[in-house]
């Protein structure tokens, strides 16, 4: 079975836009996707990235323009400037890691955490928001929250972030197949071709 390392920030609007197509692509090609949330601000600091609030107004405006182009194309609707925009994603990341460590599927969990911020005006840094997401998916949220506080979940989050930088990742979402990086949900077609080759 082919394996795909998927590095993403749980504050990434672009990761949300690519979530369904990634899942379909993985099913079509029989690919195992390794979901690896990262601390993107740390990745930026080590690779020359600029956090959104520090970017020029031209770049911020273009981001919004691109999102508005993609939404109708994908049949999705997000708030490009949500009430709780890009809060600390470390708890949400460790929550997702905890789910994986406990043997639960995480594809839908990852998408629903992203949607909580970008579609439902929720603050994903808050435990009650994460517990609500887990409950809707019939996942054991309290157990996952407890595991998220354990050293192994914290260490895994750190490892994923370091791994991402070592793999050549500098933004979210990034898909790494056999050492080749595909950055952005707009590169999923190229990833599809690479998997078919």
mmCIF file of C-alpha atoms in Angstrom:
data_model
loop_
_atom_site.group_PDB
_atom_site.id
_atom_site.type_symbol
_atom_site.label_atom_id
_atom_site.label_comp_id
_atom_site.label_asym_id
_atom_site.label_seq_id
_atom_site.Cartn_x
_atom_site.Cartn_y
_atom_site.Cartn_z
ATOM 1 C CA UNK A 1 0.000 0.000 0.000
ATOM 2 C CA UNK A 2 1.256 3.476 -0.884
ATOM 3 C CA UNK A 3 1.716 5.885 1.991
ATOM 4 C CA UNK A 4 1.221 9.624 1.932
ATOM 5 C CA UNK A 5 2.414 11.978 4.651
ATOM 6 C CA UNK A 6 -0.004 14.857 5.027
ATOM 7 C CA UNK A 7 1.285 17.856 6.984
ATOM 8 C CA UNK A 8 -1.271 20.508 7.885
ATOM 9 C CA UNK A 9 -2.102 23.281 10.322
ATOM 10 C CA UNK A 10 -5.437 22.988 12.092
ATOM 11 C CA UNK A 11 -5.973 26.679 11.361
ATOM 12 C CA UNK A 12 -5.579 26.205 7.598
ATOM 13 C CA UNK A 13 -8.525 27.318 5.484
ATOM 14 C CA UNK A 14 -6.820 25.730 2.486
ATOM 15 C CA UNK A 15 -6.576 22.387 4.298
ATOM 16 C CA UNK A 16 -10.345 22.502 4.759
ATOM 17 C CA UNK A 17 -10.879 23.174 1.063
ATOM 18 C CA UNK A 18 -8.771 20.142 0.195
ATOM 19 C CA UNK A 19 -10.073 17.735 2.847
ATOM 20 C CA UNK A 20 -12.797 15.956 0.884
ATOM 21 C CA UNK A 21 -10.739 15.652 -2.300
ATOM 22 C CA UNK A 22 -7.805 14.217 -0.350
ATOM 23 C CA UNK A 23 -10.058 11.560 1.175
ATOM 24 C CA UNK A 24 -11.519 10.662 -2.238
ATOM 25 C CA UNK A 25 -8.077 10.515 -3.809
ATOM 26 C CA UNK A 26 -6.811 8.226 -1.053
ATOM 27 C CA UNK A 27 -9.783 5.893 -1.497
ATOM 28 C CA UNK A 28 -9.400 5.795 -5.268
ATOM 29 C CA UNK A 29 -5.718 4.919 -5.155
ATOM 30 C CA UNK A 30 -5.765 2.761 -2.022
ATOM 31 C CA UNK A 31 -3.393 5.119 -0.244
ATOM 32 C CA UNK A 32 -2.769 5.253 3.489
ATOM 33 C CA UNK A 33 -2.761 8.907 4.533
ATOM 34 C CA UNK A 34 -0.691 9.728 7.606
ATOM 35 C CA UNK A 35 -2.357 12.799 9.134
ATOM 36 C CA UNK A 36 0.360 14.928 10.757
ATOM 37 C CA UNK A 37 -0.696 18.246 12.316
ATOM 38 C CA UNK A 38 2.133 20.737 12.682
ATOM 39 C CA UNK A 39 2.920 24.004 14.430
ATOM 40 C CA UNK A 40 2.923 26.106 11.276
ATOM 41 C CA UNK A 41 4.187 29.247 12.983
ATOM 42 C CA UNK A 42 7.289 27.288 13.961
ATOM 43 C CA UNK A 43 7.569 25.943 10.414
ATOM 44 C CA UNK A 44 7.321 29.511 9.093
ATOM 45 C CA UNK A 45 9.999 30.709 11.506
ATOM 46 C CA UNK A 46 12.375 28.028 10.218
ATOM 47 C CA UNK A 47 11.564 28.262 6.503
ATOM 48 C CA UNK A 48 11.005 31.965 5.835
ATOM 49 C CA UNK A 49 7.211 32.027 5.963
ATOM 50 C CA UNK A 50 5.246 35.096 7.069
ATOM 51 C CA UNK A 51 2.192 34.752 9.352
ATOM 52 C CA UNK A 52 -0.965 36.171 7.803
ATOM 53 C CA UNK A 53 -1.319 39.221 10.109
ATOM 54 C CA UNK A 54 2.215 40.309 9.181
ATOM 55 C CA UNK A 55 1.737 40.034 5.416
ATOM 56 C CA UNK A 56 1.176 43.049 3.197
ATOM 57 C CA UNK A 57 -2.368 44.176 2.542
ATOM 58 C CA UNK A 58 -1.922 43.108 -1.085
ATOM 59 C CA UNK A 59 -1.151 39.528 -0.052
ATOM 60 C CA UNK A 60 -3.987 39.423 2.478
ATOM 61 C CA UNK A 61 -6.442 40.739 -0.099
ATOM 62 C CA UNK A 62 -5.290 38.217 -2.672
ATOM 63 C CA UNK A 63 -5.798 35.366 -0.201
ATOM 64 C CA UNK A 64 -9.421 36.405 0.218
ATOM 65 C CA UNK A 65 -9.869 36.758 -3.541
ATOM 66 C CA UNK A 66 -8.504 33.253 -4.131
ATOM 67 C CA UNK A 67 -10.732 31.760 -1.447
ATOM 68 C CA UNK A 68 -13.754 33.369 -3.095
ATOM 69 C CA UNK A 69 -12.718 31.877 -6.434
ATOM 70 C CA UNK A 70 -12.305 28.370 -5.017
ATOM 71 C CA UNK A 71 -15.445 28.184 -2.891
ATOM 72 C CA UNK A 72 -17.991 28.051 -5.744
ATOM 73 C CA UNK A 73 -15.730 25.779 -7.753
ATOM 74 C CA UNK A 74 -15.700 23.271 -4.877
ATOM 75 C CA UNK A 75 -19.279 23.885 -3.764
ATOM 76 C CA UNK A 76 -18.081 24.988 -0.338
ATOM 77 C CA UNK A 77 -18.757 28.036 1.774
ATOM 78 C CA UNK A 78 -16.390 29.339 4.452
ATOM 79 C CA UNK A 79 -16.023 32.626 6.283
ATOM 80 C CA UNK A 80 -12.738 34.111 5.055
ATOM 81 C CA UNK A 81 -12.464 36.191 8.246
ATOM 82 C CA UNK A 82 -14.081 34.120 11.011
ATOM 83 C CA UNK A 83 -14.684 35.455 14.506
ATOM 84 C CA UNK A 84 -12.012 33.173 15.996
ATOM 85 C CA UNK A 85 -9.375 33.300 13.283
ATOM 86 C CA UNK A 86 -6.211 31.253 13.802
ATOM 87 C CA UNK A 87 -6.255 30.731 17.578
ATOM 88 C CA UNK A 88 -3.612 28.558 19.228
ATOM 89 C CA UNK A 89 -4.007 25.199 17.480
ATOM 90 C CA UNK A 90 -1.755 23.171 19.766
ATOM 91 C CA UNK A 91 -4.557 21.575 21.836
ATOM 92 C CA UNK A 92 -6.581 20.745 18.730
ATOM 93 C CA UNK A 93 -3.488 19.213 17.130
ATOM 94 C CA UNK A 94 -2.725 17.081 20.180
ATOM 95 C CA UNK A 95 -6.414 16.117 20.380
ATOM 96 C CA UNK A 96 -6.236 14.758 16.841
ATOM 97 C CA UNK A 97 -2.934 13.017 17.575
ATOM 98 C CA UNK A 98 -4.511 11.468 20.673
ATOM 99 C CA UNK A 99 -7.368 10.111 18.560
ATOM 100 C CA UNK A 100 -4.864 8.439 16.246
ATOM 101 C CA UNK A 101 -2.850 7.048 19.163
ATOM 102 C CA UNK A 102 -6.066 5.541 20.537
ATOM 103 C CA UNK A 103 -6.757 3.880 17.202
ATOM 104 C CA UNK A 104 -9.559 6.106 15.926
ATOM 105 C CA UNK A 105 -9.838 7.316 12.303
ATOM 106 C CA UNK A 106 -8.928 10.970 12.018
ATOM 107 C CA UNK A 107 -9.798 12.083 8.470
ATOM 108 C CA UNK A 108 -13.285 13.292 9.384
ATOM 109 C CA UNK A 109 -12.123 14.635 12.757
ATOM 110 C CA UNK A 110 -9.498 16.781 11.044
ATOM 111 C CA UNK A 111 -12.072 18.159 8.611
ATOM 112 C CA UNK A 112 -14.646 18.878 11.304
ATOM 113 C CA UNK A 113 -12.147 20.713 13.519
ATOM 114 C CA UNK A 114 -11.212 22.883 10.540
ATOM 115 C CA UNK A 115 -14.897 23.463 9.773
ATOM 116 C CA UNK A 116 -15.576 24.468 13.386
ATOM 117 C CA UNK A 117 -13.360 27.506 12.854
ATOM 118 C CA UNK A 118 -14.026 28.377 9.209
ATOM 119 C CA UNK A 119 -17.720 27.489 8.932
ATOM 120 C CA UNK A 120 -19.217 27.563 12.432
ATOM 121 C CA UNK A 121 -17.477 30.520 14.136
ATOM 122 C CA UNK A 122 -16.021 28.372 16.919
ATOM 123 C CA UNK A 123 -12.751 28.740 18.828
ATOM 124 C CA UNK A 124 -10.819 25.508 18.305
ATOM 125 C CA UNK A 125 -8.390 26.358 21.108
ATOM 126 C CA UNK A 126 -11.200 25.591 23.574
ATOM 127 C CA UNK A 127 -11.645 22.078 24.946
ATOM 128 C CA UNK A 128 -15.451 22.271 24.900
ATOM 129 C CA UNK A 129 -15.425 22.952 21.154
ATOM 130 C CA UNK A 130 -13.209 19.914 20.543
ATOM 131 C CA UNK A 131 -15.404 17.759 22.780
ATOM 132 C CA UNK A 132 -18.486 18.817 20.805
ATOM 133 C CA UNK A 133 -16.785 17.916 17.512
ATOM 134 C CA UNK A 134 -15.804 14.503 18.884
ATOM 135 C CA UNK A 135 -19.314 13.866 20.224
ATOM 136 C CA UNK A 136 -20.851 14.546 16.809
ATOM 137 C CA UNK A 137 -18.526 11.890 15.383
ATOM 138 C CA UNK A 138 -19.258 9.420 18.219
ATOM 139 C CA UNK A 139 -15.636 9.589 19.365
ATOM 140 C CA UNK A 140 -14.622 9.419 23.066
ATOM 141 C CA UNK A 141 -13.767 13.092 23.460
ATOM 142 C CA UNK A 142 -12.962 13.076 27.200
ATOM 143 C CA UNK A 143 -10.568 10.145 26.775
ATOM 144 C CA UNK A 144 -8.932 11.865 23.792
ATOM 145 C CA UNK A 145 -8.621 15.110 25.729
ATOM 146 C CA UNK A 146 -6.926 13.308 28.589
ATOM 147 C CA UNK A 147 -4.540 11.564 26.199
ATOM 148 C CA UNK A 148 -3.789 14.882 24.456
ATOM 149 C CA UNK A 149 -2.242 16.111 27.725
ATOM 150 C CA UNK A 150 0.156 13.174 27.938
ATOM 151 C CA UNK A 151 3.835 13.518 26.971
ATOM 152 C CA UNK A 152 3.587 11.146 23.996
ATOM 153 C CA UNK A 153 0.988 13.334 22.251
ATOM 154 C CA UNK A 154 3.033 16.449 22.922
ATOM 155 C CA UNK A 155 6.204 14.775 21.661
ATOM 156 C CA UNK A 156 4.464 13.531 18.532
ATOM 157 C CA UNK A 157 3.295 17.064 17.721
ATOM 158 C CA UNK A 158 6.891 18.254 18.028
ATOM 159 C CA UNK A 159 8.151 15.370 15.884
ATOM 160 C CA UNK A 160 5.630 16.056 13.137
ATOM 161 C CA UNK A 161 6.685 19.705 13.026
ATOM 162 C CA UNK A 162 10.371 18.792 12.823
ATOM 163 C CA UNK A 163 9.607 16.102 10.236
ATOM 164 C CA UNK A 164 7.741 18.586 8.086
ATOM 165 C CA UNK A 165 10.686 20.969 7.942
ATOM 166 C CA UNK A 166 13.083 18.101 7.198
ATOM 167 C CA UNK A 167 10.791 16.910 4.398
ATOM 168 C CA UNK A 168 10.853 20.332 2.734
ATOM 169 C CA UNK A 169 7.445 21.517 3.905
ATOM 170 C CA UNK A 170 6.947 25.275 4.342
ATOM 171 C CA UNK A 171 3.159 25.726 4.220
ATOM 172 C CA UNK A 172 -0.205 24.071 4.802
ATOM 173 C CA UNK A 173 -1.547 21.843 3.445
ATOM 174 C CA UNK A 174 1.438 19.863 2.176
ATOM 175 C CA UNK A 175 1.323 16.323 0.854
ATOM 176 C CA UNK A 176 4.574 14.336 0.690
ATOM 177 C CA UNK A 177 4.735 11.245 -1.520
ATOM 178 C CA UNK A 178 8.024 9.324 -1.741
ATOM 179 C CA UNK A 179 9.970 12.463 -0.866
ATOM 180 C CA UNK A 180 8.135 14.751 -3.307
ATOM 181 C CA UNK A 181 6.280 17.717 -1.805
ATOM 182 C CA UNK A 182 2.956 18.914 -3.188
ATOM 183 C CA UNK A 183 2.070 22.216 -1.497
ATOM 184 C CA UNK A 184 -1.500 23.457 -1.469
ATOM 185 C CA UNK A 185 -4.909 21.976 -2.152
ATOM 186 C CA UNK A 186 -4.548 23.294 -5.702
ATOM 187 C CA UNK A 187 -1.805 20.687 -6.251
ATOM 188 C CA UNK A 188 -4.044 17.703 -5.534
ATOM 189 C CA UNK A 189 -4.416 17.057 -9.263
ATOM 190 C CA UNK A 190 -0.656 16.685 -9.568
ATOM 191 C CA UNK A 191 -0.667 14.386 -6.557
ATOM 192 C CA UNK A 192 -3.421 12.339 -8.192
ATOM 193 C CA UNK A 193 -1.264 11.942 -11.303
ATOM 194 C CA UNK A 194 1.772 10.983 -9.265
ATOM 195 C CA UNK A 195 -0.216 8.300 -7.445
ATOM 196 C CA UNK A 196 -1.528 6.937 -10.732
ATOM 197 C CA UNK A 197 1.940 6.755 -12.293
#
